[in-house]
Tab-separated table of N, CA, C and O in Angstrom:
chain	number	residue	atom	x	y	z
A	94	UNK	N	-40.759	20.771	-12.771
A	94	UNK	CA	-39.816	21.204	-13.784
A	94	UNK	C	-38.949	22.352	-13.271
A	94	UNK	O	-37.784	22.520	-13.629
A	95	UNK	N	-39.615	23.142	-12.390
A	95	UNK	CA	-38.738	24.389	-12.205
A	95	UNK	C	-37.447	23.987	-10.993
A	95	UNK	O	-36.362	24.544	-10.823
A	96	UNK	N	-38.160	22.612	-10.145
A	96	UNK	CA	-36.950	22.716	-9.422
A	96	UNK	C	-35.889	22.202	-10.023
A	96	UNK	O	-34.764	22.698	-9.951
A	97	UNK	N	-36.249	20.953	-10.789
A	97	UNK	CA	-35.295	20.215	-11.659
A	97	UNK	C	-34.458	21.311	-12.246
A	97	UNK	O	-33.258	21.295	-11.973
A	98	UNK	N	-34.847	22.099	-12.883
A	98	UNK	CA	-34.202	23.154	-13.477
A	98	UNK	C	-32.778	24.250	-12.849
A	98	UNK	O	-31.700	24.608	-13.325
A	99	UNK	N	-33.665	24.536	-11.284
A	99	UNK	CA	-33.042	25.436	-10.212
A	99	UNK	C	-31.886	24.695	-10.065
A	99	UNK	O	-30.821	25.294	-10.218
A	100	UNK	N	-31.864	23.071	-9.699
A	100	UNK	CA	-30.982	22.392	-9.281
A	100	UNK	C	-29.850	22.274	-10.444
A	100	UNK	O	-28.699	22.590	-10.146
A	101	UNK	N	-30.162	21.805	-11.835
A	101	UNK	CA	-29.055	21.352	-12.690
A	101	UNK	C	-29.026	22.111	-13.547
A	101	UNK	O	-27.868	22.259	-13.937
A	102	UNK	N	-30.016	22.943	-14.289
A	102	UNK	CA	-29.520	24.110	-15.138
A	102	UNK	C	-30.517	25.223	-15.014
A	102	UNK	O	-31.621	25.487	-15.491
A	103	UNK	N	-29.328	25.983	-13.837
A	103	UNK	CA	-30.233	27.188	-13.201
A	103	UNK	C	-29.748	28.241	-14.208
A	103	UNK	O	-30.205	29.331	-13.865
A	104	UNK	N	-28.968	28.343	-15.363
A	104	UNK	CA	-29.023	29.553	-16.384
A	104	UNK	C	-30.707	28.995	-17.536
A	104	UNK	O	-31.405	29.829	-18.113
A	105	UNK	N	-30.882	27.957	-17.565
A	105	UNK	CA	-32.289	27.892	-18.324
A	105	UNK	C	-33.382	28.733	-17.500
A	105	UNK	O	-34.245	29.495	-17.937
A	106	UNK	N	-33.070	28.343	-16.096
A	106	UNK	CA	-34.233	28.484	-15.456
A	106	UNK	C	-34.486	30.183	-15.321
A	106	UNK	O	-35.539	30.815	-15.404
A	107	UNK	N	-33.261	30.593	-15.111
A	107	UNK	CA	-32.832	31.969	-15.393
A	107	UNK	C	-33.772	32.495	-16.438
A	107	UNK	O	-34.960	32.781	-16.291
A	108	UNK	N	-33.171	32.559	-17.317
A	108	UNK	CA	-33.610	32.934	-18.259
A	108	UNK	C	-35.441	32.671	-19.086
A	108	UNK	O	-36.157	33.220	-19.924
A	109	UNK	N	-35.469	31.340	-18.051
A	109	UNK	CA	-37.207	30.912	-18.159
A	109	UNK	C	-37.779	32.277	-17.971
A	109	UNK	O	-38.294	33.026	-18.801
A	110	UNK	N	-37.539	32.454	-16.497
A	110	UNK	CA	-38.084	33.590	-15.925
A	110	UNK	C	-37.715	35.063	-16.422
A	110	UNK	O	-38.511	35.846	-15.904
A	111	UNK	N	-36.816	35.709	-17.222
A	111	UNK	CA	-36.639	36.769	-17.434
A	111	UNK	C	-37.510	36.777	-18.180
A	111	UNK	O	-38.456	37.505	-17.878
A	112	UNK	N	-37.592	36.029	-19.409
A	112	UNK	CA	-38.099	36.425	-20.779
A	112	UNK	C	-39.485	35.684	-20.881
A	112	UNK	O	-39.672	34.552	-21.329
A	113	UNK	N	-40.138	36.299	-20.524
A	113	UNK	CA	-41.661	35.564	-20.212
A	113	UNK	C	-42.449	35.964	-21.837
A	113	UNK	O	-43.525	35.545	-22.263
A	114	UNK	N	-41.640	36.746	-22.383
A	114	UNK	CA	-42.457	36.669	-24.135
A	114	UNK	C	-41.388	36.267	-25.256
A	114	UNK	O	-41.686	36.622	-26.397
A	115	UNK	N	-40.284	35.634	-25.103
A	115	UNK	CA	-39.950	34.834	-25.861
A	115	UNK	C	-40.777	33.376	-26.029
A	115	UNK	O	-41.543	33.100	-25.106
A	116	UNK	N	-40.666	32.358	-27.225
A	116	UNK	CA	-41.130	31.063	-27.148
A	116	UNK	C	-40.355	30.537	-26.709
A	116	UNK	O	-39.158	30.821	-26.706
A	117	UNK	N	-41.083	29.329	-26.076
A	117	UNK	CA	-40.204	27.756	-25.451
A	117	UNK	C	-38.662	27.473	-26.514
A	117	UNK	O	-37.626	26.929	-26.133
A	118	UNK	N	-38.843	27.823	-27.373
A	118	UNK	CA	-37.421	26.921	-28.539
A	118	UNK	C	-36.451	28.001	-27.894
A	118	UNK	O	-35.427	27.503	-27.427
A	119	UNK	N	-36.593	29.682	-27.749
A	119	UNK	CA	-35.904	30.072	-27.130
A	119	UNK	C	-35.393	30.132	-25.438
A	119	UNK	O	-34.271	30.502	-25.094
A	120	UNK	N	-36.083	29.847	-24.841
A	120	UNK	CA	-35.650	29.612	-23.366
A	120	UNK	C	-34.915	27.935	-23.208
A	120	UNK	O	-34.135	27.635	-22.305
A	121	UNK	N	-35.188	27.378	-23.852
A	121	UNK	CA	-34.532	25.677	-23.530
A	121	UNK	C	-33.381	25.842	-24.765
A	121	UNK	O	-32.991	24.839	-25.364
A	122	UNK	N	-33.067	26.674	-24.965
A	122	UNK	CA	-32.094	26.626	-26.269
A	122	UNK	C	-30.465	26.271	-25.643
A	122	UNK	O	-29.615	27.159	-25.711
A	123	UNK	N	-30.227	25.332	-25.226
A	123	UNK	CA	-28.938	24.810	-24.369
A	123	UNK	C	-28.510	23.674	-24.459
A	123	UNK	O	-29.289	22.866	-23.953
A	124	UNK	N	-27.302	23.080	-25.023
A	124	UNK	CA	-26.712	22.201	-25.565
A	124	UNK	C	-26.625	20.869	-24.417
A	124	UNK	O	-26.899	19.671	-24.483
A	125	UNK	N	-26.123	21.725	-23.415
A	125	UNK	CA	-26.484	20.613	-22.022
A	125	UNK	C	-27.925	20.033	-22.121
A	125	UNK	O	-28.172	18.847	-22.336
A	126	UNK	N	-28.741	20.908	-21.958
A	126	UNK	CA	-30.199	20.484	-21.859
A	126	UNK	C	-30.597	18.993	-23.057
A	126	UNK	O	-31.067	17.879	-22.827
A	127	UNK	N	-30.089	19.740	-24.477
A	127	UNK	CA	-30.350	18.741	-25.611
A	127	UNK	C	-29.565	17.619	-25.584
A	127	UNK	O	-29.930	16.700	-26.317
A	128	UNK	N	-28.668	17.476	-24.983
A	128	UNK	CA	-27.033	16.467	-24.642
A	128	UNK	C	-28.610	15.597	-23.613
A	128	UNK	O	-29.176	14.617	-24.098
A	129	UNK	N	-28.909	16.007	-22.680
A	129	UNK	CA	-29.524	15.495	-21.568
A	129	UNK	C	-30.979	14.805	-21.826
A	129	UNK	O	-31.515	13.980	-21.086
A	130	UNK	N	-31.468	15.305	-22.979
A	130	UNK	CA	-32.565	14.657	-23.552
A	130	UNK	C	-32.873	13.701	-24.486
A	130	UNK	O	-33.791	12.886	-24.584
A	131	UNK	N	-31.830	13.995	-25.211
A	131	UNK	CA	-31.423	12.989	-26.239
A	131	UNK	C	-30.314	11.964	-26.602
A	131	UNK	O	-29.827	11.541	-27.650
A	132	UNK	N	-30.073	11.681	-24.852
A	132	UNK	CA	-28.786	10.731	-24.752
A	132	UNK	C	-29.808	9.252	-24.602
A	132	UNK	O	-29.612	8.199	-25.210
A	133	UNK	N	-31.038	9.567	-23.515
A	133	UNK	CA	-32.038	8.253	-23.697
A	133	UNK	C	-32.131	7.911	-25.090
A	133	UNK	O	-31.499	6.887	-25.352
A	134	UNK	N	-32.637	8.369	-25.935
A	134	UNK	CA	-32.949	7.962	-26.970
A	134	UNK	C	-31.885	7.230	-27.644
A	134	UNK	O	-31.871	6.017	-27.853
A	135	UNK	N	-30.687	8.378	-28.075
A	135	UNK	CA	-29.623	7.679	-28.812
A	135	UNK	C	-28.982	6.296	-28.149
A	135	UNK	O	-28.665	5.313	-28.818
A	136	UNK	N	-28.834	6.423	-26.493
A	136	UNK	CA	-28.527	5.016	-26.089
A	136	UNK	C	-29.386	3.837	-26.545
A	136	UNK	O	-28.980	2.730	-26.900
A	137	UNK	N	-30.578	4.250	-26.475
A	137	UNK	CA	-31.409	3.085	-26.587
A	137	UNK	C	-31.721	2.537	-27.912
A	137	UNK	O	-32.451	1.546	-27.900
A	138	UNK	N	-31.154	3.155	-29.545
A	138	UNK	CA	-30.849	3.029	-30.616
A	138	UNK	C	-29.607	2.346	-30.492
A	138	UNK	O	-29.715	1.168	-30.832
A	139	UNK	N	-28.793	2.578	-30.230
A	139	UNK	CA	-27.213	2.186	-30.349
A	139	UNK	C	-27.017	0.514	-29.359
A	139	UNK	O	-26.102	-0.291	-29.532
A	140	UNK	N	-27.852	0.417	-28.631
A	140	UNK	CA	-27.817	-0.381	-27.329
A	140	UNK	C	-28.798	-2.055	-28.115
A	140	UNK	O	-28.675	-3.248	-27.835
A	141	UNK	N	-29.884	-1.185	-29.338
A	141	UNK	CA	-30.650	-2.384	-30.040
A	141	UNK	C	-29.401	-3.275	-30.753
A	141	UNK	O	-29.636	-4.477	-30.870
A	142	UNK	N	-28.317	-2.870	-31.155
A	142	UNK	CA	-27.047	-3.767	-32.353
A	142	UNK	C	-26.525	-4.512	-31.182
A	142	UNK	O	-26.196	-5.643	-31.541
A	143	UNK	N	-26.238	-4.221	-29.377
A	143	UNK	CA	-25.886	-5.049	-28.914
A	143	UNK	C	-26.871	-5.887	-28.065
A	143	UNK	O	-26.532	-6.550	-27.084
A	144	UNK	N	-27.924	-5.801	-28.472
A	144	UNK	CA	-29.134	-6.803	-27.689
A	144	UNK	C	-29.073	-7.697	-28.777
A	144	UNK	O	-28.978	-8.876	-28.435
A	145	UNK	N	-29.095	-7.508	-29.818
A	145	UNK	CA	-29.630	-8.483	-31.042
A	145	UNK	C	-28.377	-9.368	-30.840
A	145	UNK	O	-28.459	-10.532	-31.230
A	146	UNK	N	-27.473	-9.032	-30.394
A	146	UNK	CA	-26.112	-10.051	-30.305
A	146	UNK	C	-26.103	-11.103	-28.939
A	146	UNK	O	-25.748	-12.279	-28.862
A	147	UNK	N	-26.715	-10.050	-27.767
A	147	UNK	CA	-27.132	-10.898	-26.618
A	147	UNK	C	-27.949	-11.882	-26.657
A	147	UNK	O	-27.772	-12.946	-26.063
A	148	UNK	N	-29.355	-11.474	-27.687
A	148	UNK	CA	-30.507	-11.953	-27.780
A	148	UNK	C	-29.856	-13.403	-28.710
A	148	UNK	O	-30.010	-14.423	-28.037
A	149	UNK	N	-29.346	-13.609	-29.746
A	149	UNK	CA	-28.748	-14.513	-30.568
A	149	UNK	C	-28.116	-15.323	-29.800
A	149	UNK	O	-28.704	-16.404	-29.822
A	150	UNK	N	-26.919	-15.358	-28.913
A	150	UNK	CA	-26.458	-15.574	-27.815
A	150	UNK	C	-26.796	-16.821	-27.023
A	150	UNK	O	-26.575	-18.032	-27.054
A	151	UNK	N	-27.802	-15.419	-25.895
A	151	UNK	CA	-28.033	-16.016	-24.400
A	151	UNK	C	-29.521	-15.992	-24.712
A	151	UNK	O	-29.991	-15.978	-23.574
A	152	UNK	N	-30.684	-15.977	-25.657
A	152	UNK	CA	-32.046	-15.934	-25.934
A	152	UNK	C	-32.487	-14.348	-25.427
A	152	UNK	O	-31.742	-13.380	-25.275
A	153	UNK	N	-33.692	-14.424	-25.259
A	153	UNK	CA	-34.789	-13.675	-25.507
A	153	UNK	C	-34.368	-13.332	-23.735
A	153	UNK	O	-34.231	-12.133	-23.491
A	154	UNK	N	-34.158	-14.351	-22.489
A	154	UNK	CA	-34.262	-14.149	-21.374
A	154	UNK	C	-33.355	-13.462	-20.918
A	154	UNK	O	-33.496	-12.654	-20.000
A	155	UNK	N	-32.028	-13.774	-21.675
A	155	UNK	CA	-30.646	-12.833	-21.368
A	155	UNK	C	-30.468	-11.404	-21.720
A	155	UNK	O	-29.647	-10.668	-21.174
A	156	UNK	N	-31.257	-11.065	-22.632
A	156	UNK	CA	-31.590	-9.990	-23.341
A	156	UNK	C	-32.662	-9.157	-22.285
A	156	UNK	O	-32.347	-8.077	-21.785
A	157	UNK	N	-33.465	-9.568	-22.127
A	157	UNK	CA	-34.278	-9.424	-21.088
A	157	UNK	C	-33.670	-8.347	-19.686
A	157	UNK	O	-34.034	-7.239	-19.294
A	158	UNK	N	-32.590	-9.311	-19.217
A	158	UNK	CA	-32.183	-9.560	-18.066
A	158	UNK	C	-30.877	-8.244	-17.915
A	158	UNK	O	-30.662	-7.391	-17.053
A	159	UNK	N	-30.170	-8.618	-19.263
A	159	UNK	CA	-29.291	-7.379	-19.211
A	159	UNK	C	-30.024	-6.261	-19.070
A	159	UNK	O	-29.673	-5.481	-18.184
A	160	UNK	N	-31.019	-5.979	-19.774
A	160	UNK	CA	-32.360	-4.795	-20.255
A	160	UNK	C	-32.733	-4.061	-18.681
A	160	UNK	O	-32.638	-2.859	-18.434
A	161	UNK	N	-33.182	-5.153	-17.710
A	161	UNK	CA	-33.504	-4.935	-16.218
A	161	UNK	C	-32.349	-4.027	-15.864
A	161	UNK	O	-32.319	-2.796	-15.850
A	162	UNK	N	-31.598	-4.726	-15.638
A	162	UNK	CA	-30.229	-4.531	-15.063
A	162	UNK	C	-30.183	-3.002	-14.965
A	162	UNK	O	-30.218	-2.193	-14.037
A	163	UNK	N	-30.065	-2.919	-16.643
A	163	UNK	CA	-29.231	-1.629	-16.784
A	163	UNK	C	-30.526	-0.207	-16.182
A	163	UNK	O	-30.175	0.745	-15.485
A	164	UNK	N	-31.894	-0.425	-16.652
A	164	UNK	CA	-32.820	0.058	-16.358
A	164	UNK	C	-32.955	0.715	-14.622
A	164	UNK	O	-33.267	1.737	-14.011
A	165	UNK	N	-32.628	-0.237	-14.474
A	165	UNK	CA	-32.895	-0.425	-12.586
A	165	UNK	C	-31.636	0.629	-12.059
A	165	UNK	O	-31.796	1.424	-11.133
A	166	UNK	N	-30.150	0.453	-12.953
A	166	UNK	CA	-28.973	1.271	-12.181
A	166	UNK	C	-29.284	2.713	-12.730
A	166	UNK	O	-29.148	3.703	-12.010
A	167	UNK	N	-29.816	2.808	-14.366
A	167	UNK	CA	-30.115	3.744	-14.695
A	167	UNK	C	-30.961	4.565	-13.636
A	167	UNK	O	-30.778	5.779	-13.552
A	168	UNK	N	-31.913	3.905	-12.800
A	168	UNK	CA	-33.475	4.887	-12.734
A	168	UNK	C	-32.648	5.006	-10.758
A	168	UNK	O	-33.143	5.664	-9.843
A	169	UNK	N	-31.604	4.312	-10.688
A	169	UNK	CA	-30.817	4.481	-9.117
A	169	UNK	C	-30.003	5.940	-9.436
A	169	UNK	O	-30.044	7.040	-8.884
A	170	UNK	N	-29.433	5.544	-10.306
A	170	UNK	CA	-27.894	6.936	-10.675
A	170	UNK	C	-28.821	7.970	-10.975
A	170	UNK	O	-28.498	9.145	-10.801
A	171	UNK	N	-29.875	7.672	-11.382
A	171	UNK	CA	-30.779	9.309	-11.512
A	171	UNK	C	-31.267	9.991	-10.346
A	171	UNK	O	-31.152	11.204	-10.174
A	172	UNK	N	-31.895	9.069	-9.429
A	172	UNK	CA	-32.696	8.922	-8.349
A	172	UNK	C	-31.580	9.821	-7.421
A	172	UNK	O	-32.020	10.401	-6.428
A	173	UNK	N	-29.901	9.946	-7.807
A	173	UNK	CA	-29.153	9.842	-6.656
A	173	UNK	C	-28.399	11.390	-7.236
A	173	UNK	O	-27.941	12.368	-6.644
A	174	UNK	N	-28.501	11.140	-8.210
A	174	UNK	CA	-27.862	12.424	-9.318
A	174	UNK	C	-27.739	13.628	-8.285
A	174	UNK	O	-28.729	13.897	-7.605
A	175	UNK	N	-26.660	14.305	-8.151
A	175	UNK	CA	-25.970	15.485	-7.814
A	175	UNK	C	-25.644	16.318	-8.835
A	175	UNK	O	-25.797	17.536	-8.737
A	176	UNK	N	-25.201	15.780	-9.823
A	176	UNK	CA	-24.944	16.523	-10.786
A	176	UNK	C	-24.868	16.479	-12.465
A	176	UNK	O	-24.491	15.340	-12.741
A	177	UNK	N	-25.046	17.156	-13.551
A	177	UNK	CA	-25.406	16.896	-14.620
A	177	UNK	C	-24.700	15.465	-15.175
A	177	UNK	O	-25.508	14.615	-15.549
A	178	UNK	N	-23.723	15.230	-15.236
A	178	UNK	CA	-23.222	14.157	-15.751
A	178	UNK	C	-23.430	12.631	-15.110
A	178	UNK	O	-23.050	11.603	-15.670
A	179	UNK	N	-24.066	12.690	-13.904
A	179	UNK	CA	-24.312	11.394	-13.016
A	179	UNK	C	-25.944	11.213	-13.944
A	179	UNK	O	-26.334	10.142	-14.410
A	180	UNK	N	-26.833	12.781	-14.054
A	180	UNK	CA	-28.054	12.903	-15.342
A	180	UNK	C	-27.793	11.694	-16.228
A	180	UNK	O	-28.241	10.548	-16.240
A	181	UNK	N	-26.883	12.378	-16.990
A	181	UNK	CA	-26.498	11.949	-18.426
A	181	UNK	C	-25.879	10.220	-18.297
A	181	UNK	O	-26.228	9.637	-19.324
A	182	UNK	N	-25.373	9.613	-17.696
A	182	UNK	CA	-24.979	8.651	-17.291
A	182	UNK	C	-26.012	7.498	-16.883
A	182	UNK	O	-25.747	6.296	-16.872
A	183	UNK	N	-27.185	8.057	-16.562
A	183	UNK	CA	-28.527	7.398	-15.884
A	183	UNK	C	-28.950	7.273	-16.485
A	183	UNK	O	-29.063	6.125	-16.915
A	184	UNK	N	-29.684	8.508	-17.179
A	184	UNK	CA	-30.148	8.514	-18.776
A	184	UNK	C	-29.764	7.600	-19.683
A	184	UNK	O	-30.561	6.741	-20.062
A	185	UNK	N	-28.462	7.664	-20.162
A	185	UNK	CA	-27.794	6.353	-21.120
A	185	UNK	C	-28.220	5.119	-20.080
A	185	UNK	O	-29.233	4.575	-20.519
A	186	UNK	N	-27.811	4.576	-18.975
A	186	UNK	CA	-28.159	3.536	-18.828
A	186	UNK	C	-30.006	3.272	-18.616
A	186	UNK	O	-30.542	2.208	-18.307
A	187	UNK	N	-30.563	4.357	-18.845
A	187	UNK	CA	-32.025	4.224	-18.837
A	187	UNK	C	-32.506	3.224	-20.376
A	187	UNK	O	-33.285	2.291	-20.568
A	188	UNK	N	-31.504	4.074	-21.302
A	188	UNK	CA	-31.929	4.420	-22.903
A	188	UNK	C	-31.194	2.929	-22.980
A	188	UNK	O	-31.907	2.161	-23.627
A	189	UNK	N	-29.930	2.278	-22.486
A	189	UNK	CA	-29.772	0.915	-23.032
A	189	UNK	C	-30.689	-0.297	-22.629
A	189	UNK	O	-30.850	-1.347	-23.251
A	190	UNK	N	-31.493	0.272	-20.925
A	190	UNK	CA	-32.361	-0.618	-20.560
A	190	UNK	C	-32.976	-1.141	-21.490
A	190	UNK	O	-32.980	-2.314	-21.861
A	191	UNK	N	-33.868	0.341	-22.136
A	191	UNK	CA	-34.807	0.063	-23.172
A	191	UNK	C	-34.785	-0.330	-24.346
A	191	UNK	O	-35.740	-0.637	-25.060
A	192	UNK	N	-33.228	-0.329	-24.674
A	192	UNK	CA	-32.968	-1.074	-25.627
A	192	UNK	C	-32.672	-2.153	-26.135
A	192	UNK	O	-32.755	-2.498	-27.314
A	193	UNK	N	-32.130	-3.005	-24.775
A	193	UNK	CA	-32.397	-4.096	-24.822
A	193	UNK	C	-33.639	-5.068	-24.698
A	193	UNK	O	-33.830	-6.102	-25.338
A	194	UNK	N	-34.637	-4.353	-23.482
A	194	UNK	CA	-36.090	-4.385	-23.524
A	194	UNK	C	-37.053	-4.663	-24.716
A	194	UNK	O	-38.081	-5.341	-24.723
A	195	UNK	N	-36.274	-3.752	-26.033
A	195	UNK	CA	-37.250	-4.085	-27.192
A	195	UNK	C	-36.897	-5.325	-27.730
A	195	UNK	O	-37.540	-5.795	-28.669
């Protein structure tokens, strides 16, 4: 966690370390950070209205298949990530994997 941190949001990490008696809600308190955590999720909500259209479609296998797809570039663009928004970009295609997945 701390390098992840050093690398893409070294003012959290900053501040991890100054304030060693504040709580956790205050040291992660960063809009980037919450943008970055909760883009999986929301993709993978938003991503179920266009599986159910794939799935209707092309079946259960096409649905499937898009699901891989996106999963696999997602967990590459992360793997490769330089910088916060290549994150956030991976992430969403993580969160549509899984949304088509369900």
């Amino acid at each position: 966690m701390d390098d992840f941190l050093k690398e893409f949001f070294p003012k959290i990490y900053r501040r991890k370390q100054e304030s060693l008696t504040e709580t956790d809600y205050c040291k992660y308190d960063n809009q980037l950070l919450t943008l970055f955590t909760s883009s999986l999720y929301f993709a993978g909500l938003i991503s179920t209205f266009g599986a159910s259209y794939v799935t209707r479609i092309y079946g259960r296998k096409g649905s499937i298949l898009v699901g891989g797809i996106s999963f696999f570039f997602g967990g590459v663009i992360n793997a490769a990530s330089v910088n916060i928004l290549m994150l956030i970009i991976g992430r969403i295609l993580l969160g549509a994997g899984i949304g088509f997945g369900n």
